[in-house]
Structure formats: structure tokens, C-alpha cells
GROMACS .gro file of C-alpha atoms in nm:
model
  488
    1UNK     CA    1  -0.882  -0.258   1.738
    2UNK     CA    2  -0.583  -0.051   1.626
    3UNK     CA    3  -0.548   0.109   1.969
    4UNK     CA    4  -0.581  -0.218   2.157
    5UNK     CA    5  -0.329  -0.405   1.933
    6UNK     CA    6  -0.069  -0.122   1.958
    7UNK     CA    7  -0.121  -0.065   2.327
    8UNK     CA    8  -0.109  -0.426   2.446
    9UNK     CA    9   0.063  -0.647   2.182
   10UNK     CA   10   0.386  -0.670   1.979
   11UNK     CA   11   0.219  -0.711   1.640
   12UNK     CA   12   0.340  -0.492   1.355
   13UNK     CA   13   0.144  -0.301   1.094
   14UNK     CA   14   0.127  -0.586   0.841
   15UNK     CA   15   0.003  -0.816   1.113
   16UNK     CA   16  -0.265  -0.568   1.203
   17UNK     CA   17  -0.364  -0.527   0.837
   18UNK     CA   18  -0.417  -0.908   0.837
   19UNK     CA   19  -0.636  -0.888   1.136
   20UNK     CA   20  -0.841  -0.620   0.976
   21UNK     CA   21  -0.882  -0.828   0.670
   22UNK     CA   22  -0.994  -1.118   0.882
   23UNK     CA   23  -1.243  -0.908   1.073
   24UNK     CA   24  -1.389  -0.775   0.750
   25UNK     CA   25  -1.463  -1.138   0.654
   26UNK     CA   26  -1.553  -1.315   0.974
   27UNK     CA   27  -1.930  -1.226   0.973
   28UNK     CA   28  -1.935  -1.510   0.710
   29UNK     CA   29  -1.773  -1.762   0.960
   30UNK     CA   30  -2.005  -1.645   1.251
   31UNK     CA   31  -2.319  -1.697   1.045
   32UNK     CA   32  -2.212  -2.030   0.913
   33UNK     CA   33  -2.115  -2.147   1.263
   34UNK     CA   34  -2.426  -2.006   1.427
   35UNK     CA   35  -2.173  -1.880   1.692
   36UNK     CA   36  -2.016  -1.574   1.848
   37UNK     CA   37  -1.657  -1.503   1.762
   38UNK     CA   38  -1.402  -1.328   1.978
   39UNK     CA   39  -1.053  -1.251   1.867
   40UNK     CA   40  -0.789  -1.290   2.139
   41UNK     CA   41  -0.433  -1.172   2.087
   42UNK     CA   42  -0.153  -1.238   2.323
   43UNK     CA   43  -0.005  -0.933   2.506
   44UNK     CA   44   0.342  -0.809   2.459
   45UNK     CA   45   0.487  -0.990   2.766
   46UNK     CA   46   0.298  -1.320   2.679
   47UNK     CA   47   0.121  -1.335   3.020
   48UNK     CA   48  -0.222  -1.235   2.913
   49UNK     CA   49  -0.467  -1.220   2.616
   50UNK     CA   50  -0.657  -0.910   2.508
   51UNK     CA   51  -0.983  -0.936   2.313
   52UNK     CA   52  -0.954  -0.696   2.019
   53UNK     CA   53  -1.277  -0.773   1.817
   54UNK     CA   54  -1.607  -0.951   1.859
   55UNK     CA   55  -1.873  -1.067   1.616
   56UNK     CA   56  -2.233  -1.195   1.680
   57UNK     CA   57  -2.410  -1.427   1.435
   58UNK     CA   58  -2.721  -1.325   1.237
   59UNK     CA   59  -2.823  -1.687   1.207
   60UNK     CA   60  -2.865  -1.781   1.575
   61UNK     CA   61  -2.882  -1.659   1.930
   62UNK     CA   62  -2.578  -1.490   2.092
   63UNK     CA   63  -2.382  -1.656   2.377
   64UNK     CA   64  -2.239  -1.318   2.489
   65UNK     CA   65  -2.483  -1.053   2.619
   66UNK     CA   66  -2.190  -0.822   2.712
   67UNK     CA   67  -1.930  -0.656   2.484
   68UNK     CA   68  -1.601  -0.846   2.523
   69UNK     CA   69  -1.374  -0.607   2.338
   70UNK     CA   70  -1.095  -0.480   2.554
   71UNK     CA   71  -1.114  -0.763   2.815
   72UNK     CA   72  -0.784  -0.894   2.946
   73UNK     CA   73  -0.755  -1.251   3.081
   74UNK     CA   74  -0.436  -1.413   3.220
   75UNK     CA   75  -0.275  -1.700   3.038
   76UNK     CA   76  -0.387  -2.030   3.194
   77UNK     CA   77  -0.743  -1.921   3.277
   78UNK     CA   78  -0.864  -2.039   2.927
   79UNK     CA   79  -0.656  -2.346   2.849
   80UNK     CA   80  -0.802  -2.386   2.496
   81UNK     CA   81  -0.663  -2.053   2.403
   82UNK     CA   82  -0.315  -2.167   2.522
   83UNK     CA   83  -0.326  -2.493   2.329
   84UNK     CA   84  -0.452  -2.335   2.008
   85UNK     CA   85  -0.173  -2.056   2.035
   86UNK     CA   86   0.106  -2.287   2.132
   87UNK     CA   87   0.030  -2.587   1.901
   88UNK     CA   88  -0.127  -2.389   1.614
   89UNK     CA   89  -0.430  -2.626   1.568
   90UNK     CA   90  -0.799  -2.603   1.622
   91UNK     CA   91  -0.905  -2.710   1.969
   92UNK     CA   92  -1.250  -2.856   2.023
   93UNK     CA   93  -1.188  -3.058   2.344
   94UNK     CA   94  -1.381  -2.990   2.671
   95UNK     CA   95  -1.722  -2.986   2.815
   96UNK     CA   96  -1.967  -2.695   2.746
   97UNK     CA   97  -1.945  -2.395   2.965
   98UNK     CA   98  -2.237  -2.261   3.149
   99UNK     CA   99  -2.306  -1.885   3.113
  100UNK     CA  100  -2.615  -1.743   3.284
  101UNK     CA  101  -2.778  -2.092   3.278
  102UNK     CA  102  -2.703  -2.112   2.905
  103UNK     CA  103  -2.473  -2.404   2.782
  104UNK     CA  104  -2.205  -2.277   2.545
  105UNK     CA  105  -1.971  -2.491   2.333
  106UNK     CA  106  -1.631  -2.325   2.304
  107UNK     CA  107  -1.374  -2.388   2.023
  108UNK     CA  108  -1.041  -2.217   1.955
  109UNK     CA  109  -0.919  -2.147   1.607
  110UNK     CA  110  -0.557  -2.019   1.564
  111UNK     CA  111  -0.516  -1.718   1.325
  112UNK     CA  112  -0.203  -1.785   1.113
  113UNK     CA  113  -0.017  -1.554   0.890
  114UNK     CA  114   0.300  -1.655   0.701
  115UNK     CA  115   0.371  -1.938   0.942
  116UNK     CA  116   0.312  -1.744   1.261
  117UNK     CA  117   0.004  -1.754   1.488
  118UNK     CA  118  -0.105  -1.402   1.558
  119UNK     CA  119  -0.398  -1.479   1.785
  120UNK     CA  120  -0.687  -1.712   1.853
  121UNK     CA  121  -1.049  -1.697   1.751
  122UNK     CA  122  -1.276  -1.822   2.028
  123UNK     CA  123  -1.591  -1.970   1.866
  124UNK     CA  124  -1.881  -1.978   2.124
  125UNK     CA  125  -2.199  -2.162   2.023
  126UNK     CA  126  -2.527  -2.127   2.225
  127UNK     CA  127  -2.655  -2.483   2.280
  128UNK     CA  128  -2.982  -2.381   2.430
  129UNK     CA  129  -3.174  -2.422   2.103
  130UNK     CA  130  -2.993  -2.732   1.977
  131UNK     CA  131  -3.208  -2.967   1.773
  132UNK     CA  132  -3.156  -3.216   1.481
  133UNK     CA  133  -2.987  -3.005   1.220
  134UNK     CA  134  -3.144  -2.966   0.872
  135UNK     CA  135  -2.961  -3.015   0.544
  136UNK     CA  136  -2.919  -2.630   0.531
  137UNK     CA  137  -2.766  -2.620   0.879
  138UNK     CA  138  -2.542  -2.913   0.810
  139UNK     CA  139  -2.413  -2.748   0.492
  140UNK     CA  140  -2.352  -2.426   0.698
  141UNK     CA  141  -2.151  -2.614   0.960
  142UNK     CA  142  -1.947  -2.810   0.717
  143UNK     CA  143  -1.858  -2.484   0.533
  144UNK     CA  144  -1.776  -2.317   0.856
  145UNK     CA  145  -1.544  -2.612   0.942
  146UNK     CA  146  -1.363  -2.572   0.617
  147UNK     CA  147  -1.318  -2.195   0.660
  148UNK     CA  148  -1.192  -2.245   1.011
  149UNK     CA  149  -0.928  -2.491   0.887
  150UNK     CA  150  -0.822  -2.238   0.615
  151UNK     CA  151  -0.787  -1.965   0.888
  152UNK     CA  152  -0.572  -2.202   1.097
  153UNK     CA  153  -0.358  -2.274   0.794
  154UNK     CA  154  -0.324  -1.902   0.702
  155UNK     CA  155  -0.515  -1.952   0.372
  156UNK     CA  156  -0.813  -1.735   0.457
  157UNK     CA  157  -0.890  -1.452   0.429
  158UNK     CA  158  -0.755  -1.403   0.080
  159UNK     CA  159  -0.483  -1.137   0.047
  160UNK     CA  160  -0.589  -0.837  -0.156
  161UNK     CA  161  -0.961  -0.932  -0.145
  162UNK     CA  162  -1.093  -0.661   0.092
  163UNK     CA  163  -1.472  -0.715   0.120
  164UNK     CA  164  -1.744  -0.454   0.186
  165UNK     CA  165  -1.979  -0.661   0.407
  166UNK     CA  166  -2.252  -0.404   0.360
  167UNK     CA  167  -2.255  -0.453  -0.020
  168UNK     CA  168  -2.151  -0.812  -0.044
  169UNK     CA  169  -2.397  -1.108  -0.030
  170UNK     CA  170  -2.445  -1.257   0.319
  171UNK     CA  171  -2.504  -1.614   0.416
  172UNK     CA  172  -2.885  -1.567   0.460
  173UNK     CA  173  -2.920  -1.403   0.118
  174UNK     CA  174  -2.850  -1.733  -0.061
  175UNK     CA  175  -2.589  -2.003  -0.049
  176UNK     CA  176  -2.467  -2.270  -0.299
  177UNK     CA  177  -2.217  -2.546  -0.212
  178UNK     CA  178  -2.011  -2.670  -0.512
  179UNK     CA  179  -1.783  -2.960  -0.549
  180UNK     CA  180  -1.434  -2.940  -0.694
  181UNK     CA  181  -1.572  -2.959  -1.054
  182UNK     CA  182  -1.812  -2.673  -1.004
  183UNK     CA  183  -2.126  -2.896  -0.968
  184UNK     CA  184  -2.388  -2.772  -0.720
  185UNK     CA  185  -2.420  -3.012  -0.421
  186UNK     CA  186  -2.658  -2.799  -0.217
  187UNK     CA  187  -2.865  -2.484  -0.281
  188UNK     CA  188  -3.035  -2.296  -0.018
  189UNK     CA  189  -3.407  -2.188  -0.078
  190UNK     CA  190  -3.302  -1.826  -0.126
  191UNK     CA  191  -3.024  -1.936  -0.360
  192UNK     CA  192  -3.259  -2.140  -0.575
  193UNK     CA  193  -3.518  -1.854  -0.581
  194UNK     CA  194  -3.252  -1.610  -0.705
  195UNK     CA  195  -3.168  -1.850  -1.000
  196UNK     CA  196  -3.542  -1.891  -1.072
  197UNK     CA  197  -3.545  -1.515  -1.101
  198UNK     CA  198  -3.282  -1.536  -1.369
  199UNK     CA  199  -3.494  -1.785  -1.567
  200UNK     CA  200  -3.393  -2.124  -1.449
  201UNK     CA  201  -3.697  -2.370  -1.459
  202UNK     CA  202  -3.530  -2.676  -1.309
  203UNK     CA  203  -3.345  -2.757  -0.981
  204UNK     CA  204  -2.993  -2.637  -0.927
  205UNK     CA  205  -2.848  -2.939  -0.755
  206UNK     CA  206  -2.645  -3.157  -0.990
  207UNK     CA  207  -2.601  -2.882  -1.241
  208UNK     CA  208  -2.272  -2.722  -1.334
  209UNK     CA  209  -2.313  -2.370  -1.196
  210UNK     CA  210  -2.067  -2.208  -1.447
  211UNK     CA  211  -2.248  -2.357  -1.750
  212UNK     CA  212  -2.602  -2.286  -1.621
  213UNK     CA  213  -2.510  -1.925  -1.535
  214UNK     CA  214  -2.353  -1.863  -1.878
  215UNK     CA  215  -2.664  -2.006  -2.049
  216UNK     CA  216  -2.899  -1.783  -1.852
  217UNK     CA  217  -2.698  -1.471  -1.905
  218UNK     CA  218  -2.767  -1.301  -2.239
  219UNK     CA  219  -2.501  -1.352  -2.498
  220UNK     CA  220  -2.483  -1.279  -2.871
  221UNK     CA  221  -2.178  -1.507  -2.932
  222UNK     CA  222  -2.019  -1.819  -2.794
  223UNK     CA  223  -2.046  -1.917  -2.433
  224UNK     CA  224  -1.865  -1.672  -2.204
  225UNK     CA  225  -1.570  -1.884  -2.082
  226UNK     CA  226  -1.474  -1.616  -1.821
  227UNK     CA  227  -1.830  -1.628  -1.669
  228UNK     CA  228  -1.816  -2.005  -1.661
  229UNK     CA  229  -1.491  -1.992  -1.475
  230UNK     CA  230  -1.612  -1.727  -1.228
  231UNK     CA  231  -1.941  -1.903  -1.143
  232UNK     CA  232  -1.759  -2.231  -1.099
  233UNK     CA  233  -1.573  -2.084  -0.791
  234UNK     CA  234  -1.222  -2.145  -0.902
  235UNK     CA  235  -1.103  -1.810  -0.769
  236UNK     CA  236  -1.220  -1.576  -0.497
  237UNK     CA  237  -1.433  -1.321  -0.694
  238UNK     CA  238  -1.745  -1.110  -0.671
  239UNK     CA  239  -1.943  -1.045  -0.986
  240UNK     CA  240  -2.299  -0.987  -1.110
  241UNK     CA  241  -2.514  -1.169  -1.357
  242UNK     CA  242  -2.798  -0.973  -1.539
  243UNK     CA  243  -3.065  -1.094  -1.774
  244UNK     CA  244  -3.423  -0.990  -1.852
  245UNK     CA  245  -3.559  -1.135  -1.534
  246UNK     CA  246  -3.328  -0.968  -1.288
  247UNK     CA  247  -2.979  -0.907  -1.158
  248UNK     CA  248  -2.796  -1.153  -0.923
  249UNK     CA  249  -2.481  -1.061  -0.726
  250UNK     CA  250  -2.256  -1.363  -0.659
  251UNK     CA  251  -1.943  -1.409  -0.448
  252UNK     CA  252  -1.728  -1.720  -0.502
  253UNK     CA  253  -1.513  -1.850  -0.214
  254UNK     CA  254  -1.282  -2.146  -0.296
  255UNK     CA  255  -1.260  -2.397  -0.005
  256UNK     CA  256  -0.909  -2.534   0.056
  257UNK     CA  257  -0.920  -2.671   0.413
  258UNK     CA  258  -0.603  -2.894   0.349
  259UNK     CA  259  -0.437  -2.685   0.083
  260UNK     CA  260  -0.626  -2.852  -0.205
  261UNK     CA  261  -0.945  -2.718  -0.334
  262UNK     CA  262  -1.234  -2.949  -0.242
  263UNK     CA  263  -1.508  -2.720  -0.372
  264UNK     CA  264  -1.644  -2.378  -0.343
  265UNK     CA  265  -1.891  -2.170  -0.151
  266UNK     CA  266  -2.103  -1.929  -0.359
  267UNK     CA  267  -2.309  -1.655  -0.183
  268UNK     CA  268  -2.559  -1.481  -0.383
  269UNK     CA  269  -2.825  -1.211  -0.351
  270UNK     CA  270  -3.098  -1.085  -0.579
  271UNK     CA  271  -3.018  -0.716  -0.634
  272UNK     CA  272  -3.277  -0.655  -0.903
  273UNK     CA  273  -3.460  -0.387  -0.716
  274UNK     CA  274  -3.154  -0.227  -0.583
  275UNK     CA  275  -3.006  -0.188  -0.931
  276UNK     CA  276  -3.343  -0.059  -1.066
  277UNK     CA  277  -3.341   0.216  -0.812
  278UNK     CA  278  -2.984   0.294  -0.879
  279UNK     CA  279  -3.072   0.335  -1.242
  280UNK     CA  280  -3.363   0.557  -1.160
  281UNK     CA  281  -3.131   0.778  -0.940
  282UNK     CA  282  -2.880   0.802  -1.230
  283UNK     CA  283  -3.159   0.898  -1.465
  284UNK     CA  284  -3.290   1.156  -1.229
  285UNK     CA  285  -2.938   1.300  -1.178
  286UNK     CA  286  -2.889   1.313  -1.555
  287UNK     CA  287  -3.235   1.484  -1.597
  288UNK     CA  288  -3.154   1.739  -1.322
  289UNK     CA  289  -2.823   1.818  -1.483
  290UNK     CA  290  -2.991   1.857  -1.824
  291UNK     CA  291  -3.247   2.093  -1.669
  292UNK     CA  292  -2.966   2.309  -1.524
  293UNK     CA  293  -2.794   2.307  -1.862
  294UNK     CA  294  -3.111   2.418  -2.041
  295UNK     CA  295  -3.188   2.686  -1.785
  296UNK     CA  296  -2.828   2.816  -1.832
  297UNK     CA  297  -2.877   2.821  -2.213
  298UNK     CA  298  -3.210   3.010  -2.174
  299UNK     CA  299  -3.063   3.258  -1.940
  300UNK     CA  300  -2.770   3.321  -2.177
  301UNK     CA  301  -3.029   3.372  -2.451
  302UNK     CA  302  -3.212   3.626  -2.243
  303UNK     CA  303  -2.885   3.801  -2.162
  304UNK     CA  304  -2.802   3.817  -2.534
  305UNK     CA  305  -3.145   3.965  -2.608
  306UNK     CA  306  -3.105   4.228  -2.338
  307UNK     CA  307  -2.753   4.307  -2.468
  308UNK     CA  308  -2.894   4.341  -2.818
  309UNK     CA  309  -3.168   4.569  -2.692
  310UNK     CA  310  -2.925   4.783  -2.500
  311UNK     CA  311  -2.720   4.855  -2.809
  312UNK     CA  312  -3.039   4.992  -2.983
  313UNK     CA  313  -3.117   5.220  -2.689
  314UNK     CA  314  -3.063   5.592  -2.731
  315UNK     CA  315  -3.101   5.665  -2.360
  316UNK     CA  316  -2.773   5.626  -2.168
  317UNK     CA  317  -2.962   5.544  -1.840
  318UNK     CA  318  -3.167   5.288  -2.024
  319UNK     CA  319  -2.862   5.124  -2.176
  320UNK     CA  320  -2.690   5.102  -1.831
  321UNK     CA  321  -3.004   4.954  -1.688
  322UNK     CA  322  -3.012   4.682  -1.945
  323UNK     CA  323  -2.642   4.611  -1.903
  324UNK     CA  324  -2.694   4.581  -1.529
  325UNK     CA  325  -2.972   4.327  -1.600
  326UNK     CA  326  -2.736   4.136  -1.830
  327UNK     CA  327  -2.486   4.102  -1.554
  328UNK     CA  328  -2.759   3.986  -1.301
  329UNK     CA  329  -2.886   3.722  -1.549
  330UNK     CA  330  -2.526   3.619  -1.613
  331UNK     CA  331  -2.452   3.560  -1.251
  332UNK     CA  332  -2.744   3.320  -1.226
  333UNK     CA  333  -2.649   3.149  -1.547
  334UNK     CA  334  -2.287   3.081  -1.403
  335UNK     CA  335  -2.451   2.896  -1.102
  336UNK     CA  336  -2.669   2.674  -1.332
  337UNK     CA  337  -2.374   2.598  -1.562
  338UNK     CA  338  -2.183   2.478  -1.253
  339UNK     CA  339  -2.478   2.275  -1.130
  340UNK     CA  340  -2.511   2.111  -1.478
  341UNK     CA  341  -2.162   1.959  -1.433
  342UNK     CA  342  -2.218   1.828  -1.074
  343UNK     CA  343  -2.374   1.499  -0.954
  344UNK     CA  344  -2.559   1.663  -0.667
  345UNK     CA  345  -2.717   2.004  -0.584
  346UNK     CA  346  -2.398   2.137  -0.411
  347UNK     CA  347  -2.130   2.345  -0.573
  348UNK     CA  348  -1.782   2.463  -0.515
  349UNK     CA  349  -1.853   2.833  -0.484
  350UNK     CA  350  -1.489   2.962  -0.518
  351UNK     CA  351  -1.500   2.907  -0.897
  352UNK     CA  352  -1.836   3.073  -0.923
  353UNK     CA  353  -1.706   3.380  -0.724
  354UNK     CA  354  -1.402   3.421  -0.944
  355UNK     CA  355  -1.610   3.412  -1.262
  356UNK     CA  356  -1.868   3.654  -1.111
  357UNK     CA  357  -1.597   3.897  -1.012
  358UNK     CA  358  -1.427   3.871  -1.345
  359UNK     CA  359  -1.758   3.938  -1.531
  360UNK     CA  360  -1.837   4.241  -1.316
  361UNK     CA  361  -1.483   4.377  -1.329
  362UNK     CA  362  -1.521   4.425  -1.713
  363UNK     CA  363  -1.731   4.740  -1.636
  364UNK     CA  364  -1.444   4.896  -1.434
  365UNK     CA  365  -1.416   5.260  -1.532
  366UNK     CA  366  -1.051   5.295  -1.452
  367UNK     CA  367  -0.754   5.074  -1.344
  368UNK     CA  368  -0.934   4.897  -1.058
  369UNK     CA  369  -0.810   4.554  -0.949
  370UNK     CA  370  -1.055   4.302  -0.814
  371UNK     CA  371  -0.920   4.014  -0.615
  372UNK     CA  372  -1.049   3.736  -0.388
  373UNK     CA  373  -0.895   3.586  -0.074
  374UNK     CA  374  -1.014   3.305   0.151
  375UNK     CA  375  -1.245   3.028   0.055
  376UNK     CA  376  -1.633   3.016   0.020
  377UNK     CA  377  -1.629   2.631   0.003
  378UNK     CA  378  -1.907   2.402  -0.096
  379UNK     CA  379  -2.252   2.550  -0.089
  380UNK     CA  380  -2.611   2.425  -0.149
  381UNK     CA  381  -2.769   2.542  -0.478
  382UNK     CA  382  -3.033   2.738  -0.288
  383UNK     CA  383  -2.756   2.936  -0.130
  384UNK     CA  384  -2.521   2.962  -0.420
  385UNK     CA  385  -2.778   3.125  -0.663
  386UNK     CA  386  -2.892   3.423  -0.454
  387UNK     CA  387  -2.532   3.461  -0.324
  388UNK     CA  388  -2.405   3.488  -0.678
  389UNK     CA  389  -2.653   3.776  -0.740
  390UNK     CA  390  -2.555   3.944  -0.413
  391UNK     CA  391  -2.186   3.929  -0.491
  392UNK     CA  392  -2.255   4.074  -0.840
  393UNK     CA  393  -2.441   4.363  -0.697
  394UNK     CA  394  -2.193   4.443  -0.417
  395UNK     CA  395  -1.888   4.433  -0.644
  396UNK     CA  396  -2.063   4.620  -0.916
  397UNK     CA  397  -2.177   4.886  -0.670
  398UNK     CA  398  -1.818   4.933  -0.555
  399UNK     CA  399  -1.677   4.964  -0.905
  400UNK     CA  400  -1.946   5.212  -1.015
  401UNK     CA  401  -1.951   5.443  -0.715
  402UNK     CA  402  -1.622   5.418  -0.533
  403UNK     CA  403  -1.384   5.530  -0.811
  404UNK     CA  404  -1.367   5.799  -1.074
  405UNK     CA  405  -1.312   5.737  -1.444
  406UNK     CA  406  -0.927   5.724  -1.442
  407UNK     CA  407  -0.866   5.639  -1.076
  408UNK     CA  408  -0.662   5.340  -0.965
  409UNK     CA  409  -0.783   5.122  -0.676
  410UNK     CA  410  -0.865   4.776  -0.548
  411UNK     CA  411  -1.171   4.578  -0.447
  412UNK     CA  412  -1.100   4.296  -0.210
  413UNK     CA  413  -1.342   4.017  -0.162
  414UNK     CA  414  -1.273   3.786   0.134
  415UNK     CA  415  -1.456   3.483   0.264
  416UNK     CA  416  -1.416   3.309   0.595
  417UNK     CA  417  -1.613   2.997   0.718
  418UNK     CA  418  -1.646   2.926   1.090
  419UNK     CA  419  -1.857   2.758   1.345
  420UNK     CA  420  -1.933   2.402   1.447
  421UNK     CA  421  -1.981   2.102   1.228
  422UNK     CA  422  -2.349   2.123   1.292
  423UNK     CA  423  -2.388   2.498   1.226
  424UNK     CA  424  -2.147   2.707   1.027
  425UNK     CA  425  -2.157   3.061   0.903
  426UNK     CA  426  -1.995   3.227   0.607
  427UNK     CA  427  -1.855   3.584   0.658
  428UNK     CA  428  -1.799   3.775   0.338
  429UNK     CA  429  -1.629   4.114   0.326
  430UNK     CA  430  -1.617   4.335   0.019
  431UNK     CA  431  -1.387   4.625   0.075
  432UNK     CA  432  -1.269   4.907  -0.159
  433UNK     CA  433  -1.027   5.187  -0.117
  434UNK     CA  434  -1.241   5.446  -0.303
  435UNK     CA  435  -1.405   5.765  -0.204
  436UNK     CA  436  -1.607   5.628   0.077
  437UNK     CA  437  -1.984   5.666   0.167
  438UNK     CA  438  -2.169   6.001   0.116
  439UNK     CA  439  -2.254   6.204   0.419
  440UNK     CA  440  -2.554   6.072   0.592
  441UNK     CA  441  -2.592   5.768   0.375
  442UNK     CA  442  -2.810   5.479   0.522
  443UNK     CA  443  -2.767   5.150   0.336
  444UNK     CA  444  -3.089   5.007   0.511
  445UNK     CA  445  -3.305   5.274   0.359
  446UNK     CA  446  -3.123   5.367   0.036
  447UNK     CA  447  -3.337   5.341  -0.275
  448UNK     CA  448  -3.074   5.205  -0.505
  449UNK     CA  449  -3.206   4.894  -0.676
  450UNK     CA  450  -2.890   4.699  -0.637
  451UNK     CA  451  -2.887   4.747  -0.261
  452UNK     CA  452  -3.257   4.661  -0.239
  453UNK     CA  453  -3.178   4.338  -0.415
  454UNK     CA  454  -2.891   4.268  -0.175
  455UNK     CA  455  -3.101   4.339   0.134
  456UNK     CA  456  -3.388   4.125   0.011
  457UNK     CA  457  -3.181   3.825  -0.083
  458UNK     CA  458  -2.943   3.831   0.217
  459UNK     CA  459  -3.200   3.894   0.495
  460UNK     CA  460  -3.507   3.732   0.335
  461UNK     CA  461  -3.373   3.431   0.140
  462UNK     CA  462  -3.046   3.358   0.288
  463UNK     CA  463  -3.143   3.436   0.652
  464UNK     CA  464  -2.828   3.646   0.710
  465UNK     CA  465  -2.725   4.003   0.789
  466UNK     CA  466  -2.601   4.282   0.569
  467UNK     CA  467  -2.397   4.586   0.669
  468UNK     CA  468  -2.224   4.873   0.479
  469UNK     CA  469  -1.981   5.081   0.677
  470UNK     CA  470  -1.679   5.305   0.626
  471UNK     CA  471  -1.353   5.098   0.586
  472UNK     CA  472  -1.097   5.125   0.864
  473UNK     CA  473  -0.857   5.345   0.663
  474UNK     CA  474  -1.033   5.452   0.334
  475UNK     CA  475  -1.326   5.349   0.125
  476UNK     CA  476  -1.624   5.127   0.206
  477UNK     CA  477  -1.666   4.790   0.367
  478UNK     CA  478  -1.966   4.561   0.296
  479UNK     CA  479  -2.011   4.270   0.542
  480UNK     CA  480  -2.238   3.976   0.474
  481UNK     CA  481  -2.295   3.710   0.746
  482UNK     CA  482  -2.498   3.408   0.634
  483UNK     CA  483  -2.564   3.062   0.774
  484UNK     CA  484  -2.447   2.765   0.570
  485UNK     CA  485  -2.455   2.380   0.587
  486UNK     CA  486  -2.124   2.213   0.689
  487UNK     CA  487  -1.918   2.072   0.414
  488UNK     CA  488  -1.895   1.695   0.387
   0.00000   0.00000   0.00000
């Protein structure tokens, strides 16, 4: 719609926002009317109309099999559009049109904003299945007529009331028609069933909706006056009512076809099962975070025990082995700590990488600086945990073997993500400027435990590749290439 309006019309950004607000609401008008809606806007030179949006009803057959958006028609071909635009009134005159042997009643509703007519809604009703309307259908049609008059007067949609049609109640979910005092004049079967779910034992018709709703809702004190006001439909609001029997979502729409409120339309939907599932998901998320928190605590306890045991060791090699184990356990604990603070099983790995590098850098024998460049990004937990261990081993290996006790140097960790949105790869390079690889050293067959862990995790668990080569100028370069899921 943005492209069509800006390409063909002279409407400004505020007018376009009004049209977007209208389109976000007009599924309601389409369903109440049992009709297709097409929004026509005059072109910049005033000689044609361009259709910028279309809506089909959920409550009846469509009268347009084809997509009308983007069509241009010259002024004069559809006289009802001309009259509605020029005179600013709803036009219902004329005989039904025949489209593919289907009779269609056409009406034109001007779209007004701040006294100006921005365009015209063509309401097209398929008359092939016309029969004697029921009370439900008559209520729908009367409500649609009231809304159409409000659109023509610029009183609907309501400014600042952006509606998410996927989450809001729809016409078929349940409908109540109230008079100006908030008394129910009509309740659809679904609407009545929803209130029975709340605990209502009688009929709704003739009852004051605000008072009945406040009585059904649990309260420890006086009657909730705010709830009474909301349920009476005095203002456009969306809210929920919950009691032991269930949860009902309501949306109140004041009806002011001639500028004075004559009543209200209340759409409602039983969302009991939806809210129950949401609570289950919240509970599961909290449980998962608690599990990660406890795993982190247990790992830290294990690391503390290993550290305590290392202090009691007389063997230098044994003490070093236990300290290495402490760092390996610590790297896993960092991942679980991060996961315990997230709502899903994905983590921002840059923070984990910085903490892992800082933890390993504590063993630096000399004045070696560890630094990170680039961005790892968001990774799945099943990737983050082994990658944290791999990063620990590679950085620790560089610090232990690349530099002498008093030697200065640097260890650079860089990360680059690339690839398509469907398949990405993470390229990690760990480079030092130390003494380099020994003569004849083969990283694929080296018996060092740390390198064995790296090879196993990278190639087996992460499905990537691992290489260890001399750096371009001096030192050693470790390259890890692993597949990752795209960030959302």
C-alpha cells in the first residue's frame, strides 16, 4: 500500500497512516457486512482511481475471485465512486452488478479524515446466497451500517487505537450489541457461551453488561467501577476478564454513527485454553532457566573441589592437570550461567567469549595481552557449550606454549559470520605472535589432550573444520570454521 499511495497519489504521510489504521480495522467491517471491501484512492492528477487494499469476508462468499490491488480505473467508469468522493456521502443507489453470473450489490463509503475525503471504500456483497436474514445477520448488518457512517464522518477508526487483528477478538468469536446505557440488546451464541464459561447461569439479553461482568469477576472488595465502565462500552478498549471458570478477552467499540453514542459493539473470545498454554510455557521457561542455574552452581562446586584438590597435590604435573580441568569446567559453567538469564535456548556468545578469554588469560606466564575482534553473534545452546570449551583450549594452548615466562606478546581472537540467511558459517581465528609450531608438528595427530578435545568437539559435535598453521609473519594461527543457524 505504501508504494501504491506514494507512486500514484498526492496523500501525505499522516494520511497514509490513517489508511493503515483503517486497513488494520476493516476486517471487522467486512465480516459484519458479509462483503468484500476495496479501497480506492484518487490519483495525483484526479483522472483515475487506484485500488490500494482489499479485504474478503470470513462470514460469507467473496464477490472478487481476483486480486484487485494495484488496479487503475478512469474516473467516470464507476459513477458511485465519483459521487461518494465528490459529495462525501455513502452511496447505495443503482442496480446490482453481474460478475461471472453472480449478482453483486455495490456501495461506496467515503473515507474521511479531518474534514477531507482521502478515498472511497467499495463494499461488494455477493447476492447469490441471499435469504431471509436471521437476528444474528440483522445485528451484523446494522452494526456494519453504523461503522460505515462513522468512517464516512471520520470517527472510525479510533486514533491511537492500533489493533492487532491476529490477537483481537473477531466477529465470529462472539458479539454483543449494547444500547447507550450498556444493556445487552443482542448476544450471539458464541458470546453467550463465553459468558456461561465465566459462570453466568442466565441469559445476557436485558442485563447490564458492565454490572454482570464485574459480578462474575473475582473481587475481594467493592464492585470494580473501572471494569463496569469498560464492559459497558463507553470507550474503545480491549481487556480481559478472568475467573475460576475461564478467561474472556473483550473489545469494546462505541457506536457513534451521527456523532452521538447510540450504543456499543462488544467482540469477545474465550481465550482460556490459550492463556493456560501460555502459563505452561512460562512455567517451562522458568524451569529450564532454573535447571541451567543449578547446573552452573553444580559445575562451580566441582571446579571449587578440583581447585581445592590441586592445592593439596605435591606433583606439579598433577596440579597443572587439575587446574586445566578447573578452567574446562568453568567455561561450561559460564554458558549455563548465561542460559539461566535468557528466555530461550540461544545466547549472545560475545559476552561468553570475553569471559572465557579473561578466565584463561589469568594463567599467562608473562605480559601477554588477549583481545577479541569481530562478533560471534547469537548462537544456539548446543553450539555455545562446545564452542566455549574449544575457545578455552585453543587460547590456553597459545598462552602455555607460544611464550616464555617473561616474554611479551599478543593473542588475537577474531570472529566473522558469513553466508546466506538460510545457512551461515562462523569463522574463528586465534593467532599469537609467539615462537611458532615445532618442526614436523601435525595438529591432526598430536597427542596433546587439549588438541584432542578441540578436534573431537569441532569435527564431531559442531560439524566444522579445524586447522593449525604457521601465522603469516610470526607465531601460530588456529582456524575454526563451523556452521551456525542464522540470527533472528
